[in-house]
Short mmCIF file of C-alpha atoms in Angstrom, two decimals:
data_model
loop_
_atom_site.label_atom_id
_atom_site.label_comp_id
_atom_site.label_asym_id
_atom_site.label_seq_id
_atom_site.Cartn_x
_atom_site.Cartn_y
_atom_site.Cartn_z
CA THR S 1 96.32 46.44 -51.31
CA ALA S 2 96.08 44.46 -54.20
CA LYS S 3 94.32 41.25 -52.76
CA THR S 4 91.33 44.00 -51.67
CA ASN S 5 91.04 44.88 -55.09
CA VAL S 6 90.78 41.75 -56.46
CA ILE S 7 88.17 40.85 -54.06
CA ILE S 8 86.57 44.06 -54.92
CA LEU S 9 86.52 43.25 -58.58
CA LEU S 10 85.22 39.51 -58.25
CA VAL S 11 82.17 41.49 -56.02
CA PHE S 12 81.53 43.62 -58.56
CA LEU S 13 81.93 41.26 -61.28
CA PHE S 14 79.25 39.25 -59.59
CA PHE S 15 76.67 42.08 -59.37
CA ILE S 16 77.08 42.82 -62.72
CA ASN S 17 76.90 39.07 -63.86
CA LEU S 18 73.73 38.69 -62.01
CA LEU S 19 71.88 42.08 -62.90
CA PHE S 20 72.59 40.29 -66.35
CA ILE S 21 71.10 37.67 -65.48
CA VAL S 22 67.87 39.01 -63.90
CA THR S 23 67.52 41.67 -66.64
CA PHE S 24 67.63 38.53 -68.81
CA LEU S 25 64.77 37.03 -67.57
CA PHE S 26 62.75 39.85 -66.77
CA VAL S 27 62.39 40.55 -70.79
CA ARG S 28 62.06 36.73 -71.62
CA LYS S 29 59.19 36.75 -69.11
CA ASN S 30 57.94 40.04 -70.66
CA SER S 31 58.53 38.70 -74.10
CA GLN S 32 56.54 35.79 -73.01
CA PHE S 33 53.87 37.54 -71.71
CA ASN S 34 53.41 39.70 -74.75
CA LYS S 35 53.17 36.98 -76.67
CA ALA S 36 50.62 35.06 -74.46
CA SER S 37 48.81 38.48 -74.11
CA GLU S 38 48.82 38.68 -78.00
CA ALA S 39 47.12 35.71 -78.15
CA ASN S 40 44.71 36.20 -75.85
CA ASN S 41 43.62 39.04 -77.84
CA ASP S 42 43.33 37.14 -80.93
CA ILE S 43 41.07 34.50 -79.32
CA LEU S 44 38.87 37.55 -77.57
CA ASP S 45 38.74 38.94 -81.47
CA GLN S 46 37.88 35.68 -82.34
CA MET S 47 35.07 35.20 -79.93
CA VAL S 48 33.55 38.88 -80.54
CA ALA S 49 33.57 37.51 -84.82
CA LEU S 50 31.93 34.61 -83.45
CA LYS S 51 29.26 36.50 -81.48
CA ALA S 52 28.66 38.52 -84.10
CA ALA S 53 27.72 35.70 -86.50
CA ILE S 54 25.88 33.98 -84.24
CA ASP S 55 23.83 36.64 -83.57
CA GLN S 56 22.87 37.41 -87.51
CA ILE S 57 21.97 34.02 -87.90
CA ASP S 58 18.03 33.80 -87.41
CA ASP S 59 18.39 30.16 -85.71
CA ILE S 60 17.45 30.61 -82.54
CA ILE S 61 20.80 29.27 -80.70
CA GLY S 62 20.60 29.32 -76.74
CA VAL S 63 23.29 27.66 -74.39
CA LYS S 64 22.07 26.44 -70.51
CA ASP S 65 23.77 25.24 -67.25
CA LEU S 66 22.62 22.19 -65.75
CA ASP S 67 19.50 23.60 -63.88
CA LEU S 68 18.34 24.68 -67.61
CA ARG S 69 19.21 28.65 -66.93
CA VAL S 70 20.11 30.57 -70.25
CA VAL S 71 23.84 31.51 -70.29
CA ALA S 72 23.85 32.36 -73.63
CA THR S 73 21.93 33.21 -76.63
CA ASN S 74 21.36 35.44 -79.66
CA SER S 75 19.04 37.96 -81.10
CA ALA S 76 16.45 35.16 -82.56
CA PHE S 77 16.07 33.88 -79.12
CA VAL S 78 15.16 37.70 -77.81
CA LYS S 79 12.81 38.10 -81.00
CA ILE S 80 11.03 35.17 -80.57
CA ALA S 81 10.41 35.33 -76.50
CA GLY S 82 8.75 38.91 -77.39
CA LYS S 83 11.75 40.43 -75.36
CA LYS S 84 13.71 43.31 -75.82
CA SER S 85 17.63 42.44 -74.66
CA LEU S 86 19.52 39.05 -73.38
CA ASP S 87 19.32 40.56 -69.74
CA GLU S 88 15.92 39.24 -70.15
CA LEU S 89 16.69 35.97 -70.98
CA ILE S 90 20.17 35.59 -69.30
CA GLY S 91 19.76 33.04 -65.97
CA LYS S 92 16.27 32.16 -66.37
CA THR S 93 14.00 28.90 -67.27
CA ASP S 94 11.99 28.45 -70.39
CA ALA S 95 8.92 28.68 -67.45
CA GLU S 96 10.20 32.16 -65.86
CA ILE S 97 11.28 33.46 -69.90
CA TYR S 98 7.46 31.99 -71.17
CA ASN S 99 5.94 33.13 -67.52
CA VAL S 100 4.37 29.84 -67.49
CA PRO S 101 4.41 26.73 -64.66
CA GLU S 102 6.91 23.75 -65.73
CA GLU S 103 4.60 21.60 -65.82
CA GLN S 104 2.47 23.30 -68.77
CA GLU S 105 3.47 22.27 -72.59
CA PRO S 106 5.27 22.60 -74.09
CA ILE S 107 7.30 24.00 -71.69
CA LYS S 108 6.93 20.66 -69.90
CA THR S 109 8.53 18.47 -73.34
CA TYR S 110 11.30 21.65 -73.28
CA MET S 111 12.56 20.98 -70.45
CA SER S 112 11.90 17.58 -70.12
CA ASP S 113 14.35 16.96 -73.38
CA GLU S 114 16.92 19.09 -71.80
CA ARG S 115 17.54 16.91 -69.06
CA HIS S 116 17.46 13.88 -71.11
CA ALA S 117 20.15 16.01 -73.27
CA GLN S 118 22.08 15.93 -70.46
CA THR S 119 22.60 12.07 -70.20
CA LEU S 120 23.58 11.68 -73.69
CA GLY S 121 27.17 11.26 -74.83
CA GLU S 122 29.25 13.77 -76.35
CA GLY S 123 28.10 13.52 -79.90
CA GLU S 124 24.85 12.36 -79.39
CA TYR S 125 21.27 14.51 -79.97
CA ILE S 126 17.76 14.71 -79.48
CA LEU S 127 15.85 16.17 -82.75
CA ARG S 128 12.05 17.22 -82.29
CA GLU S 129 9.90 19.19 -84.44
CA GLU S 130 8.03 21.45 -81.30
CA ASP S 131 5.36 24.43 -81.26
CA ILE S 132 6.02 27.68 -79.86
CA ILE S 133 3.79 30.33 -79.11
CA THR S 134 4.77 33.73 -79.78
CA PRO S 135 3.39 37.23 -77.55
CA ASN S 136 1.71 37.80 -80.62
CA GLY S 137 -0.46 34.33 -80.05
CA GLU S 138 0.82 32.99 -83.18
CA VAL S 139 2.15 29.31 -83.09
CA ARG S 140 5.44 28.61 -85.01
CA ILE S 141 6.79 25.34 -86.04
CA ILE S 142 10.55 24.63 -84.61
CA LEU S 143 13.36 22.12 -85.68
CA THR S 144 14.93 21.87 -82.38
CA LYS S 145 18.57 20.21 -81.75
CA LYS S 146 19.52 19.61 -78.12
CA PHE S 147 22.68 17.88 -76.97
CA PRO S 148 25.12 17.70 -73.97
CA VAL S 149 28.27 20.57 -73.90
CA TYR S 150 31.36 18.38 -72.42
CA ASN S 151 34.59 20.82 -71.21
CA ASP S 152 38.26 18.79 -71.88
CA LYS S 153 37.72 17.03 -68.86
CA ASN S 154 35.07 14.67 -70.51
CA GLU S 155 32.55 16.85 -67.18
CA LEU S 156 29.39 17.79 -68.63
CA ILE S 157 29.07 21.27 -68.35
CA PHE S 158 25.92 22.99 -70.68
CA THR S 159 22.93 21.86 -72.72
CA GLY S 160 23.06 23.14 -75.91
CA ASN S 161 20.07 24.02 -78.35
CA ILE S 162 19.76 25.09 -81.62
CA SER S 163 16.19 25.93 -83.41
CA ARG S 164 14.80 26.84 -86.75
CA ASP S 165 11.93 27.99 -87.71
CA ILE S 166 10.17 25.63 -90.49
CA THR S 167 6.41 26.81 -90.50
CA GLN S 168 7.33 28.23 -93.84
CA ARG S 169 8.40 24.54 -94.89
CA LYS S 170 5.51 22.54 -92.97
CA LYS S 171 2.93 24.97 -94.57
CA ILE S 172 4.30 23.60 -98.37
CA GLU S 173 4.81 20.33 -97.66
CA ALA S 174 0.86 20.02 -96.33
CA ASP S 175 -0.10 22.26 -99.48
CA LEU S 176 1.55 19.75 -101.67
CA LYS S 177 0.17 16.58 -99.93
CA ILE S 178 -3.52 18.65 -100.50
CA LYS S 179 -2.75 19.29 -104.28
CA GLU S 180 -1.50 15.63 -104.63
CA GLU S 181 -4.89 14.15 -103.04
CA ARG S 182 -6.66 16.42 -105.25
CA TYR S 183 -4.96 15.38 -108.76
CA LYS S 184 -4.91 11.67 -107.79
CA ASP S 185 -8.98 11.98 -107.07
CA ALA S 186 -9.11 13.76 -110.60
CA GLN S 187 -7.11 10.83 -112.04
CA LYS S 188 -9.51 8.54 -110.69
CA ILE S 189 -12.21 10.15 -111.12
CA GLY S 190 -11.47 11.13 -115.04
CA LYS S 191 -10.15 7.07 -115.14
CA THR S 192 -6.91 8.39 -116.80
CA GLY S 193 -2.84 7.98 -115.45
CA HIS S 194 0.26 9.70 -116.14
CA TRP S 195 3.75 8.39 -116.50
CA GLU S 196 7.39 9.67 -117.22
CA PHE S 197 10.17 7.33 -118.39
CA ASP S 198 13.66 7.92 -116.97
CA THR S 199 16.16 6.84 -120.42
CA VAL S 200 18.77 6.47 -118.44
CA ASN S 201 18.05 3.86 -115.78
CA ASN S 202 15.84 2.19 -117.63
CA VAL S 203 12.89 3.50 -115.20
CA PHE S 204 9.60 4.56 -115.28
CA PHE S 205 7.44 6.58 -112.75
CA TRP S 206 3.74 5.67 -112.89
CA SER S 207 0.97 8.15 -111.29
CA PHE S 208 -1.24 6.42 -108.48
CA HIS S 209 -4.00 5.75 -110.83
CA THR S 210 -1.58 4.11 -113.74
CA PHE S 211 -1.38 1.36 -111.38
CA ASP S 212 -5.27 1.17 -111.05
CA ILE S 213 -5.73 1.11 -114.66
CA PHE S 214 -3.01 -1.72 -115.11
CA GLU S 215 -4.20 -3.54 -111.39
CA GLN S 216 -0.84 -3.44 -110.61
CA ASP S 217 0.43 -3.03 -106.67
CA PRO S 218 2.43 -0.05 -106.57
CA ASN S 219 3.77 -1.62 -103.52
CA THR S 220 5.15 -4.79 -105.35
CA PHE S 221 5.36 -3.91 -109.11
CA VAL S 222 8.71 -2.14 -110.66
CA PRO S 223 7.35 -0.56 -113.27
CA THR S 224 10.40 -1.06 -116.38
CA PHE S 225 10.14 -1.11 -120.30
CA ASP S 226 10.32 -4.84 -119.70
CA THR S 227 7.77 -5.41 -116.90
CA ILE S 228 5.45 -3.15 -118.75
CA MET S 229 6.37 -5.05 -122.14
CA ASP S 230 4.86 -8.24 -120.00
CA LEU S 231 1.58 -6.28 -119.24
CA TYR S 232 0.74 -5.75 -122.81
CA HIS S 233 -0.87 -8.51 -125.39
CA PRO S 234 1.70 -10.31 -127.28
CA ASP S 235 0.28 -9.06 -130.55
CA ASP S 236 0.45 -5.73 -129.52
CA ARG S 237 4.10 -5.72 -128.49
CA GLU S 238 5.59 -5.38 -132.39
CA TYR S 239 3.40 -2.06 -132.59
CA ILE S 240 4.91 -0.48 -129.04
CA LEU S 241 8.61 -1.45 -129.73
CA THR S 242 8.25 -0.14 -133.51
CA GLU S 243 6.99 3.03 -131.87
CA TYR S 244 9.32 3.40 -129.25
CA ASN S 245 12.29 2.59 -131.03
#
């Protein structure tokens, strides 16, 4: 009958609309999934690139869990620890990596600093010069920065370590200090001094023995043109001004 045909038509249209809605939702969800998947792939690519960059850095970079066990690090740590791969470091403490008791220095200080770093606030850090003994027995000096790592809920999850080998820099500083002391001794023995003049700021640099010659305290006397002129006899000042001009 006509009434039956109308009912059949309405039911058919209902299922057509339902199929359209289901298809639309499926396509939309699949599109969102693809976008999320693409975003995840971008994040993974960024992480791979960052890891590759960190692995090429000469500085030691490490992340440890709250039990002070390595969870991530780079090749620089592998090298200085005398290991062959990251697998020999992951999951281990410094004491286990170097195969020494936790109470033995410098391991004791390493681990003590990391426990201290766990008590710091976000953005705070510990900076310390440390000795490290390489597998061949060589002592290197490293400058280490240790800091806490918090998640987005402000929960402490890791400690971070960044260490730079400053052995060569410290050697250069020590050599320069020795040379400076020898130079001071040479000037003292020869009763000579030297100075430099900054014409822009009207400030003189005096060597240590120049202060001795003029009998001035290097901690209180600031050598400028005016203060130096005051040290000369009035009869000599005109000659000095003429030569200076």
